[in-house]
Coordinates of C-alpha atoms and ligand atoms in Angstrom, one line a residue:
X22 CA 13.7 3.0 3.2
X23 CA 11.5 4.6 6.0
X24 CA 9.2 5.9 3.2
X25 CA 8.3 2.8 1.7
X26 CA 8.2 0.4 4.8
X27 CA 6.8 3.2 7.3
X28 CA 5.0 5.0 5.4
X29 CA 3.2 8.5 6.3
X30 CA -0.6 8.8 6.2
X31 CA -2.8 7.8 3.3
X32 CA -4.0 11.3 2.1
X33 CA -0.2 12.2 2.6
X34 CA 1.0 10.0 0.1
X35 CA -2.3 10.6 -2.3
X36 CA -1.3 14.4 -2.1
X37 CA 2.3 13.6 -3.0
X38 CA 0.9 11.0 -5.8
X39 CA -1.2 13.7 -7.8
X40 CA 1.6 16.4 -7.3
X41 CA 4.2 14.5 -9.1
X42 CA 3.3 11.0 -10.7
X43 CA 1.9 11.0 -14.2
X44 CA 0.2 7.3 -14.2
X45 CA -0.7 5.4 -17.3
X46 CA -4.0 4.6 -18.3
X47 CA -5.3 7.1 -16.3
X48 CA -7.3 10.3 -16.2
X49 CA -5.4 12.1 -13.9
X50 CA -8.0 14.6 -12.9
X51 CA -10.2 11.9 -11.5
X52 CA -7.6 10.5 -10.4
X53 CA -6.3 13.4 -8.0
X54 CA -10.0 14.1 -7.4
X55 CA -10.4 10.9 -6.0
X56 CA -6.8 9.9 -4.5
X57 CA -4.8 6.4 -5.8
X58 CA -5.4 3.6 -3.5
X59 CA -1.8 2.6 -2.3
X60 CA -0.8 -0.7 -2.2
X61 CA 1.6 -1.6 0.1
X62 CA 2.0 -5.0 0.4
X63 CA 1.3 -8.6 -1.2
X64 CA 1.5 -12.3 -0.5
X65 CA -0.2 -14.7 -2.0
X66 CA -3.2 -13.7 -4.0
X67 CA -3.9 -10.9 -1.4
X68 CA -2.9 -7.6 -1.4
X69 CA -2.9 -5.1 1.8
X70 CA -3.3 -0.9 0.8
X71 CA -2.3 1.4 2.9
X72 CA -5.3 1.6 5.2
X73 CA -4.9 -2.1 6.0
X74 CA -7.7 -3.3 3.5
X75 CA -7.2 -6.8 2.3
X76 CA -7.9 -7.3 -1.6
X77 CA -8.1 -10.5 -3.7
X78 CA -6.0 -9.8 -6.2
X79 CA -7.8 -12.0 -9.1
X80 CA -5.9 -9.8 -12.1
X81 CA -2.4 -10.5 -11.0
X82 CA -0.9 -7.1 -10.9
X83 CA -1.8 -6.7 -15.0
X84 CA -1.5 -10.4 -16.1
X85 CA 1.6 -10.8 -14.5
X86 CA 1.8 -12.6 -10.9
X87 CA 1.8 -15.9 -11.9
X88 CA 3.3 -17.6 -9.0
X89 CA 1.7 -15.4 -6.8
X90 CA 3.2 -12.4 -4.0
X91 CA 5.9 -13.0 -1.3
X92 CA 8.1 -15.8 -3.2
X93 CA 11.7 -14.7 -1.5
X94 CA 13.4 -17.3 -4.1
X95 CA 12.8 -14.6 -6.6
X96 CA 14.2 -12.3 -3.9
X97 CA 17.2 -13.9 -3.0
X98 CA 18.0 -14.6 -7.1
X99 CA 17.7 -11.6 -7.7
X100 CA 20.3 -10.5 -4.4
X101 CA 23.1 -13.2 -5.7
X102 CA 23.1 -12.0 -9.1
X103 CA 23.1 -8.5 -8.3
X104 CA 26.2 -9.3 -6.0
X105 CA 27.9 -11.3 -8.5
X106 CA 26.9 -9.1 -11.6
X107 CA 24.6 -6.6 -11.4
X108 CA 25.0 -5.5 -15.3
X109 CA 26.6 -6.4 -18.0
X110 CA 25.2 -6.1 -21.7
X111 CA 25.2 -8.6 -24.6
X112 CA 25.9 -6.6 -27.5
X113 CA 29.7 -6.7 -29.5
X114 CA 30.0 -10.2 -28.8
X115 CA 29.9 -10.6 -24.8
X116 CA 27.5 -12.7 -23.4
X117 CA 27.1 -14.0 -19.6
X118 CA 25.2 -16.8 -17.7
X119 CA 21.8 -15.7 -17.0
X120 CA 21.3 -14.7 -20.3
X121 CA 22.7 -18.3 -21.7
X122 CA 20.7 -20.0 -19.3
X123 CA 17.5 -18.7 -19.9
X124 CA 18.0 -18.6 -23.7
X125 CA 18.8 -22.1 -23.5
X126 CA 16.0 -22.8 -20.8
X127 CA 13.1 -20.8 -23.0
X128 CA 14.2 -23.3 -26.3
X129 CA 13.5 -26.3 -23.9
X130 CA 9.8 -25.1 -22.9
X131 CA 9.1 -23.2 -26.5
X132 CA 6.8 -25.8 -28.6
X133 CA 8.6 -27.1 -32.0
X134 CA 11.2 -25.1 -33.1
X135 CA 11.2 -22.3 -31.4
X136 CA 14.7 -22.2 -30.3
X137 CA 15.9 -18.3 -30.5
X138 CA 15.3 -15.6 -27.6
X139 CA 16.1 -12.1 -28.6
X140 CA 15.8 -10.0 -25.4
X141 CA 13.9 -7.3 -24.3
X142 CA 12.5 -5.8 -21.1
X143 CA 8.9 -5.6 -21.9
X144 CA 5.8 -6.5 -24.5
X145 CA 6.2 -3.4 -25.8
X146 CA 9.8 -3.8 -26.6
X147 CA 10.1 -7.5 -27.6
X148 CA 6.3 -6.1 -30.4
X149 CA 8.7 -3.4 -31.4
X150 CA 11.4 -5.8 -32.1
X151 CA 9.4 -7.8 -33.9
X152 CA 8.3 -5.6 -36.2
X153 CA 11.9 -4.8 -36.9
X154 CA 12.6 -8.5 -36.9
X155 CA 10.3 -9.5 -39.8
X156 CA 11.1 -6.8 -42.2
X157 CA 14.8 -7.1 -41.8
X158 CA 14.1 -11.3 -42.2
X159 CA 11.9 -10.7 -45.6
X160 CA 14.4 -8.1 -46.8
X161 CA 17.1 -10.8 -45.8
X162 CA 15.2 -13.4 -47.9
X163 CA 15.2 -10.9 -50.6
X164 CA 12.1 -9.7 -50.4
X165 CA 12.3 -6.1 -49.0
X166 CA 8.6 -5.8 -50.0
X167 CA 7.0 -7.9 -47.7
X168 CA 6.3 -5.0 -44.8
X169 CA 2.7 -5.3 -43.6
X170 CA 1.8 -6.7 -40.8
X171 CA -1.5 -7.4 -40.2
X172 CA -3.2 -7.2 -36.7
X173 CA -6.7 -7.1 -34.8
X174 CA -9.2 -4.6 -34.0
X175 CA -9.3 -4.2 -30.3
X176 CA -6.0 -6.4 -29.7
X177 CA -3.7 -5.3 -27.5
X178 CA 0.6 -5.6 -27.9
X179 CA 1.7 -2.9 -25.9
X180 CA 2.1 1.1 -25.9
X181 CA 4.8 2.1 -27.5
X182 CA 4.8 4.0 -30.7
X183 CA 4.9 0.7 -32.7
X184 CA 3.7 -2.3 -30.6
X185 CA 0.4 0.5 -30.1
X186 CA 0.1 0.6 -34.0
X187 CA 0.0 -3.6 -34.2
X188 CA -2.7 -2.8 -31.2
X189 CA -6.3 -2.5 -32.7
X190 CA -7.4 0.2 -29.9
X191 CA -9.0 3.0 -31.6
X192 CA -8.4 5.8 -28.6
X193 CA -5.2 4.4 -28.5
X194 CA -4.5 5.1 -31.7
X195 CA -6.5 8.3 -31.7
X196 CA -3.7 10.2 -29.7
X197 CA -0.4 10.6 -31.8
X198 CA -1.4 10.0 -34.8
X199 CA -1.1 6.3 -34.7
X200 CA -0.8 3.9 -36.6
X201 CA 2.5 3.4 -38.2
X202 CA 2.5 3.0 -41.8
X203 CA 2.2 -0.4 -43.2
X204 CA 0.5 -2.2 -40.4
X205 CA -3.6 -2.9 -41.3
X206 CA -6.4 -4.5 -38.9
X207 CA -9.4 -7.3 -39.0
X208 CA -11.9 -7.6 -37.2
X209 CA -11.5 -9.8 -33.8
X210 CA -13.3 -12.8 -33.2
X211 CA -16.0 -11.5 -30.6
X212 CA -19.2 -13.3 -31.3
X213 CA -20.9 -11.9 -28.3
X214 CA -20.4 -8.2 -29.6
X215 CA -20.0 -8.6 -33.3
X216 CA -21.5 -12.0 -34.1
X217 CA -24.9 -10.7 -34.8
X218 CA -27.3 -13.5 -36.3
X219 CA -24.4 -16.2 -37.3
X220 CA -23.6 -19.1 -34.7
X221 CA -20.1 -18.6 -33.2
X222 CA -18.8 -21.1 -35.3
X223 CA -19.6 -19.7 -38.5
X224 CA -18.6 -16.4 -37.1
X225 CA -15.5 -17.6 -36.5
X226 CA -14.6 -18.7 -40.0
X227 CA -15.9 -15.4 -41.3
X228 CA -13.8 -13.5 -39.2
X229 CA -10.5 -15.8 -39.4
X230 CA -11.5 -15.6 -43.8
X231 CA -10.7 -11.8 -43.1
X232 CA -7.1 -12.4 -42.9
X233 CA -7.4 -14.4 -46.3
X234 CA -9.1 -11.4 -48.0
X235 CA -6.5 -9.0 -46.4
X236 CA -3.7 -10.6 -47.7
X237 CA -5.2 -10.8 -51.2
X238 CA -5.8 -7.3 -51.2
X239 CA -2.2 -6.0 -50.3
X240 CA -0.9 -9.2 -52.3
X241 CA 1.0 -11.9 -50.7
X242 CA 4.4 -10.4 -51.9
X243 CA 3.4 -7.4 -49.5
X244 CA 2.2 -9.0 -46.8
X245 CA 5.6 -10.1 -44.0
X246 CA 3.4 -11.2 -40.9
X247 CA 0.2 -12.0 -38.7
X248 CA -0.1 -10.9 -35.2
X249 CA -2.5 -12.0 -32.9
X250 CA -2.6 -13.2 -29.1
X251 CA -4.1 -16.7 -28.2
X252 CA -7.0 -15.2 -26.4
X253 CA -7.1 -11.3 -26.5
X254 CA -6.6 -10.1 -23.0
X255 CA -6.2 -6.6 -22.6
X256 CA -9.4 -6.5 -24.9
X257 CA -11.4 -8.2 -22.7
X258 CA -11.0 -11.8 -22.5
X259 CA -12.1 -12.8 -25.8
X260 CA -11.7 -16.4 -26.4
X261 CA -12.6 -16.8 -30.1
X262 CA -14.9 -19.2 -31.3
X263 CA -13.1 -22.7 -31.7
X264 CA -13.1 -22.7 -35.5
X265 CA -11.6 -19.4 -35.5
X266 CA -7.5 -20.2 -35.2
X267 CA -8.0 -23.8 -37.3
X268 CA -8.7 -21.6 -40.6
X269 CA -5.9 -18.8 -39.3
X270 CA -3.6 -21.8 -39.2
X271 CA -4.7 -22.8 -42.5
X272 CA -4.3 -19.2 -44.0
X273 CA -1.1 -18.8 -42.8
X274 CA 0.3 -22.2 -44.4
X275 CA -1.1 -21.4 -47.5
X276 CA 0.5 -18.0 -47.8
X277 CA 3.7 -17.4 -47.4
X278 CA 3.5 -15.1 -44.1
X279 CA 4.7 -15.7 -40.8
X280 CA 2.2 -16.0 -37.6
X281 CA 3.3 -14.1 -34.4
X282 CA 1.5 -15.6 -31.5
X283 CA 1.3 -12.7 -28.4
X284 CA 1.9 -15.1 -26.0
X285 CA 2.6 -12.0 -23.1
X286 CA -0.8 -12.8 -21.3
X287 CA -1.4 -16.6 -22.4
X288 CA 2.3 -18.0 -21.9
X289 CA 3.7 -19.6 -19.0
X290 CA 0.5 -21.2 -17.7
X291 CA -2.3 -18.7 -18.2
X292 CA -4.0 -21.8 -20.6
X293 CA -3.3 -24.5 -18.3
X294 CA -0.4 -25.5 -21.3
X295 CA 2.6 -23.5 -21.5
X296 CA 1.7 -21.2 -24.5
X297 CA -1.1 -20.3 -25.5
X298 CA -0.4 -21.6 -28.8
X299 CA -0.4 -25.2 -27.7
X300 CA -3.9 -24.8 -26.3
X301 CA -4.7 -23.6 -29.5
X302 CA -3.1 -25.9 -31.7
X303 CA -1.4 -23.5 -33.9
X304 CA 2.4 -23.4 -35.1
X305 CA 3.6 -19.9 -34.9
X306 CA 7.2 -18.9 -36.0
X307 CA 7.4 -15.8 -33.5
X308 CA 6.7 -15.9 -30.0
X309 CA 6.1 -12.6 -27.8
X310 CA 6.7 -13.0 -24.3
X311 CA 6.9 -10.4 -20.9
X312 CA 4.9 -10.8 -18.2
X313 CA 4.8 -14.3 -16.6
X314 CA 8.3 -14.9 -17.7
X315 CA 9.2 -13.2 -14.6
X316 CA 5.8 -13.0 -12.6
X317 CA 6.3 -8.9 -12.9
X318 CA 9.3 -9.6 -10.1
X319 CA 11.4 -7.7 -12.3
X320 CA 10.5 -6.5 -16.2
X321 CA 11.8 -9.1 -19.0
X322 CA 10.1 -9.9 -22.4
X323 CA 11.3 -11.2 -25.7
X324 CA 10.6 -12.5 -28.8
X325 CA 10.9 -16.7 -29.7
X326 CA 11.8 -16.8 -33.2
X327 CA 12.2 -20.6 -35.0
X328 CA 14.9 -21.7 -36.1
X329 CA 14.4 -21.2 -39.6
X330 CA 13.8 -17.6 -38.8
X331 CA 17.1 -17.1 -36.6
X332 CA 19.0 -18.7 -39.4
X333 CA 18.2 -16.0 -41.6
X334 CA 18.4 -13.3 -39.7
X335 CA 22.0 -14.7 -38.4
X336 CA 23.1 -15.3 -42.4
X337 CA 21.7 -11.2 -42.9
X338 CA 24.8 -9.3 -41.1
X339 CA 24.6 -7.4 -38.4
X340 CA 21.0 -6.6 -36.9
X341 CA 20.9 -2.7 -36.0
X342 CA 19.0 -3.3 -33.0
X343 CA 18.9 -3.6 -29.1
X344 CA 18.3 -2.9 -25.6
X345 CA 20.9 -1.8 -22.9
X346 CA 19.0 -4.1 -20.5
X347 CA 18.7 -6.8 -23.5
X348 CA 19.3 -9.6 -21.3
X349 CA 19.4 -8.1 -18.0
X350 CA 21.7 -10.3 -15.6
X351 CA 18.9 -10.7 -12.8
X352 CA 15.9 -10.1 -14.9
X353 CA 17.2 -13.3 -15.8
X354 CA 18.2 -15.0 -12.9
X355 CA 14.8 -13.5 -11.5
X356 CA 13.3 -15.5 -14.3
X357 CA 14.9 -18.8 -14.2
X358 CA 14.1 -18.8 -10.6
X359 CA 10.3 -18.3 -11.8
X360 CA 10.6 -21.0 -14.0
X361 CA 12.0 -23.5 -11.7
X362 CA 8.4 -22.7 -9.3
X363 CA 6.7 -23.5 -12.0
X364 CA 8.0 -26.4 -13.1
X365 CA 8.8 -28.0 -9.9
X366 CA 5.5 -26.9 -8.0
X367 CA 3.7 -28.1 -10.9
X368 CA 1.6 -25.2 -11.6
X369 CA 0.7 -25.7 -15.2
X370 CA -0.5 -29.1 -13.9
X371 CA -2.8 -27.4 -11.1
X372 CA -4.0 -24.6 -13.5
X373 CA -5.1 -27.5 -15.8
X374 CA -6.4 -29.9 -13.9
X375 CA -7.7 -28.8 -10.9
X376 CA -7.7 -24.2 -10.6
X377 CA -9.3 -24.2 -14.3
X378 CA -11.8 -26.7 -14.1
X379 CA -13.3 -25.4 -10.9
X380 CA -13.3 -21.8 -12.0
X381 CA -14.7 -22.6 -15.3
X382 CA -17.4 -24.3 -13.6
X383 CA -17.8 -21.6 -11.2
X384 CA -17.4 -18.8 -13.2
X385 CA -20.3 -20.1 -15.5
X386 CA -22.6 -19.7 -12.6
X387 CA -22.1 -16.0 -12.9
X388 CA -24.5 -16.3 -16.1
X389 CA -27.2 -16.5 -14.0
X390 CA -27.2 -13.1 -12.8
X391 CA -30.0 -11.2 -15.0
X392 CA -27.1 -8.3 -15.6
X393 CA -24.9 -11.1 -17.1
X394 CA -24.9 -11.8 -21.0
X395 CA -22.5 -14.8 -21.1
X396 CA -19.4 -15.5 -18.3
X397 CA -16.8 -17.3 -20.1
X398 CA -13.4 -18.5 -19.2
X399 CA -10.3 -20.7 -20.5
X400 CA -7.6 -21.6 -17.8
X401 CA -7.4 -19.1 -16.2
X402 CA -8.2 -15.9 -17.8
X403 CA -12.1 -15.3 -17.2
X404 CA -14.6 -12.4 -18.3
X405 CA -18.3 -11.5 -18.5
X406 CA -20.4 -9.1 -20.4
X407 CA -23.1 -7.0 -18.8
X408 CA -25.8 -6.5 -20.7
X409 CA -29.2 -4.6 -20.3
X410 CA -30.7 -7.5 -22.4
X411 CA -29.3 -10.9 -22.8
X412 CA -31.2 -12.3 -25.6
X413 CA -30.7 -9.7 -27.5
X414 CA -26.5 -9.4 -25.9
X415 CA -27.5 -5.4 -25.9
X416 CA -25.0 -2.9 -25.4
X417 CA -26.5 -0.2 -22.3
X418 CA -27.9 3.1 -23.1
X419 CA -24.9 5.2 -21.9
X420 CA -21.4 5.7 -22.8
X421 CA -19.9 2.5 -23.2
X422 CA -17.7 1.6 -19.7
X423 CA -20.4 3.3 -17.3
X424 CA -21.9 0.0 -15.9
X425 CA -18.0 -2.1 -15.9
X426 CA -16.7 0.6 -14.2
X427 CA -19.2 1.1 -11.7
X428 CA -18.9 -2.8 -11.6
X429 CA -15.3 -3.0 -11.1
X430 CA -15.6 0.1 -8.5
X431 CA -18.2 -2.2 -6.7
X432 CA -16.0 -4.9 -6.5
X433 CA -12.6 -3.2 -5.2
X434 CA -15.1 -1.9 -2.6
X435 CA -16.1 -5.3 -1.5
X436 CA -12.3 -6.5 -1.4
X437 CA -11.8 -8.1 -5.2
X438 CA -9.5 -6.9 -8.0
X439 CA -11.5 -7.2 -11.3
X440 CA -11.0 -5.4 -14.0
X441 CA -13.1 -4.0 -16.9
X442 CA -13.3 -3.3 -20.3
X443 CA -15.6 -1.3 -21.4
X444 CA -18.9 -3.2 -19.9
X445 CA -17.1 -6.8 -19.5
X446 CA -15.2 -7.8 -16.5
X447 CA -12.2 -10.1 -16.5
X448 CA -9.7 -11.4 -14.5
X449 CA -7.1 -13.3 -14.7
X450 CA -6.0 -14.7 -11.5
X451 CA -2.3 -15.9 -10.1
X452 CA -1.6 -19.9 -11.5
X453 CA -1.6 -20.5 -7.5
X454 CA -4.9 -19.7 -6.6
X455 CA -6.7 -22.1 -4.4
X456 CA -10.6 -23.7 -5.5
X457 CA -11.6 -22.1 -2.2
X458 CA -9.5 -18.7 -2.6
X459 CA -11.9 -19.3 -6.5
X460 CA -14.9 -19.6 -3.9
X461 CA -14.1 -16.5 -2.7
X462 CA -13.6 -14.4 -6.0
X463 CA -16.7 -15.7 -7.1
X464 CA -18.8 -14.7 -4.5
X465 CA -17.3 -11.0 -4.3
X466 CA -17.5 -10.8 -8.2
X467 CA -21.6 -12.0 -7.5
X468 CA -21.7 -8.7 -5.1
X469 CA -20.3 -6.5 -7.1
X470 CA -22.4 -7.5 -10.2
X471 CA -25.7 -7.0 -8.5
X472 CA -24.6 -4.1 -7.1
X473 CA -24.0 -2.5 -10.3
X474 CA -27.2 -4.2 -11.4
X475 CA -29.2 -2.0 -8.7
X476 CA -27.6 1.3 -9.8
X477 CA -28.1 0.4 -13.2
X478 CA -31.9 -0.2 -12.6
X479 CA -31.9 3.7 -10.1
X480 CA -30.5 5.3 -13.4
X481 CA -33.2 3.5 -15.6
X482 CA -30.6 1.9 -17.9
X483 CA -32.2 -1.4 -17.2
Ligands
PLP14 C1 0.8 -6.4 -21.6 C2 0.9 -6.8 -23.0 C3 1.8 -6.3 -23.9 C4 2.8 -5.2 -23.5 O1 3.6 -5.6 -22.5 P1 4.3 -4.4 -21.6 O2 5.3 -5.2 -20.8 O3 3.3 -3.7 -20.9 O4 5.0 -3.5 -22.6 C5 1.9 -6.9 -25.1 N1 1.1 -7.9 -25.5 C6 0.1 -8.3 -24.7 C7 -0.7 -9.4 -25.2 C8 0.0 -7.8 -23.5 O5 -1.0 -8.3 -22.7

């Protein structure tokens, strides 16, 4: 206990880190060069490190905190299930009541017919299972032929071997070999990168009449899913152009395919609706879920499937697939207990109506930074693009990621979590935040802009 509560001296613990902890997404050499900031506590939006530095915490964690730090319901669920039972699995017919609960409690808030929960402990996992999930549902329908699974350039669905092959990250993909055979990519719906001289609406058909042509070209009797997340998150807070899902929803109908909606960043409030999906007015069949399902209290993911699809796969025999921790007890309880917050603190209702609006507004301002090429945002997931040039939305002259992340180092400095990728900056804030706690990011996320602007200008990439 001492460790963790009392802990010894910052370089101490940094020393220890680079020793012995491999972290992800990381260069380690940098990061032993330079020592990991250590986080110590959180409550709220705010976090405290080690030296007693206060951060705004305007990522939660990685797209996860949704109710925000300190909530000792999720504490004390978590203690009463553990005391009551700490494990049990839900394979060879044995099920218990967190697991029925939430199963039950996720059909209730799923849109439509999306009535199933298969569970999992992560994105990665609950990508993975649905990779399994559609072939084995195809082959069920007799059609063992329908395998690919089409995906995005630059989307993200997690790191394992296969949810990294449905990702469209190329250095990803670059180590490993990856991807998996039988999974193929489109281009994402990025006008501010990719749309050249077409208006983002037109941009948005061509890239959503991509799928179309994919589909075609492997034939529809090869073809077993689409994946894609609401609103990319992971690759930088894209929010496609508002034509774009209307024709993917009309692509999907017409072929017989099924749509996987990502929902691990958008669902559970992120959009100021539920799922992402119901912002976006589309019908998926698949749901993936993780993140806010717990607020990152304690890992849990899954897949929502409709009830068409669990019919089938429940007529097919026995599914050769699982998790020990598929449906861990308190994951569970943790979960329900994150639900009830937000549901009974109204926090979809707050992200809609009052947290998005004012950051939207807000957040637009950023545009008028002469570094900025366009600030955009939907609930609450935000992002901007640095540019050298905004009428021409120019890309710098220097390895892509060298003005974000002196950005993003900028703005940790000045006590705000934002993120980049590559040269935007996003962040994606806790449902709870507060229109002046929004004040607050805005201004910091200002500072670090401009001064990343000055550097830029010192090292004559502006
Ligand atoms: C984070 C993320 C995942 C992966 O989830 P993990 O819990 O990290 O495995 C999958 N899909 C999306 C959209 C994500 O943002």
């Amino acid at each position: 206990m001492n460790l963790i509560f009392n802990h010894p001296p910052t370089d101490e613990m940094q020393a220890l880190d680079a020793a012995h902890h491999l972290h992800p997404f990381t260069d380690g050499e940098k990061l032993a060069h330079a020592g990991a900031r250590v986080i110590t506590r959180a409550n709220g939006v705010i976090l405290t490190d080690s030296d007693g530095n206060e951060l705004l915490d305007a990522m939660a964690g990685l797209w996860c905190v949704n109710i925000g730090y300190g909530r000792d319901e999720l504490a004390e669920a978590a203690r009463a299930q553990m005391r009551q039972l700490p494990y049990y699995n839900t394979f060879f017919h044995t099920t218990h009541m967190p697991a029925v609960s939430l199963s039950a409690r996720l059909a209730d808030l799923a849109p439509g017919d999306l009535d199933h929960f298969f569970f999992a402990s992560s994105g990665s996992e609950a990508n993975d299972t649905n990779i399994r999930l559609v072939r084995h549902y195809w082959a069920a329908k007799g059609k063992p032929e329908k395998q690919v699974i089409i995906s995005r350039e630059n989307a993200y669905h997690g790191s394992s071997v296969g949810s990294a092959s449905l990702g469209g990250m190329a250095q990803m993909h670059a180590q490993g070999g990856l991807p998996i055979p039988g999974v193929a990519h489109i281009s994402e719906p990025n006008w501010f990168a990719l749309g050249g001289d077409l208006d983002p609406d037109e941009f948005g058909i061509r890239c959503a009449m991509e799928l179309e042509q994919k589909i075609v070209e492997f034939g529809e009797d090869k073809v077993a899913a689409f994946i894609a997340e609401p609103v990319q998150g992971a690759g930088g807070v894209i929010i496609p152009p508002k034509t774009y899902w209307p024709e993917i929803q009309r692509i999907c109908d017409r072929y017989e395919i099924l749509l996987i909606a990502d929902e691990v960043i958008c669902g559970f409030g992120r959009t100021g609706e539920w799922f992402g999906c119901q912002t976006m007015g589309i019908r998926p069949q698949i749901m993936t879920i993780a993140k806010g399902v717990t607020s990152g209290y304690l890992p849990l993911g899954g897949s929502i499937v409709s009830a068409e699809v669990a019919d089938v796969l429940n007529g097919a025999g026995e599914f050769f697939h699982g998790y020990t921790y598929s449906g861990h007890p308190v994951a569970c309880a943790v979960a329900l207990e994150n639900l009830r917050i937000i549901e009974e603190e109204r926090l979809i209702e707050h992200v809609r109506d009052v947290a998005a609006p004012y950051l939207s507004e807000k957040w637009a301002g950023l545009a008028e930074h002469p570094m900025v090429g366009e600030a955009c945002s939907l609930g609450l997931m935000a992002s901007l693009a640095l540019t050298p040039d905004k009428a021409k939305r120019a890309a710098f002259d220097a390895p892509k990621g060298t003005v974000g992340l002196r950005c993003r180092e900028a703005s940790f400095a000045g006590g705000l979590v934002m993120r980049h990728v590559g040269d935007r900056m996003v962040i994606s804030p806790p449902l709870i935040i507060t229109p002046a706690e929004i004040d607050v990011l805005v201004e910091r996320a200002w500072a670090a802009i401009d001064s990343a602007y000055g550097w830029a200008k010192e090292e004559g990439l502006i």
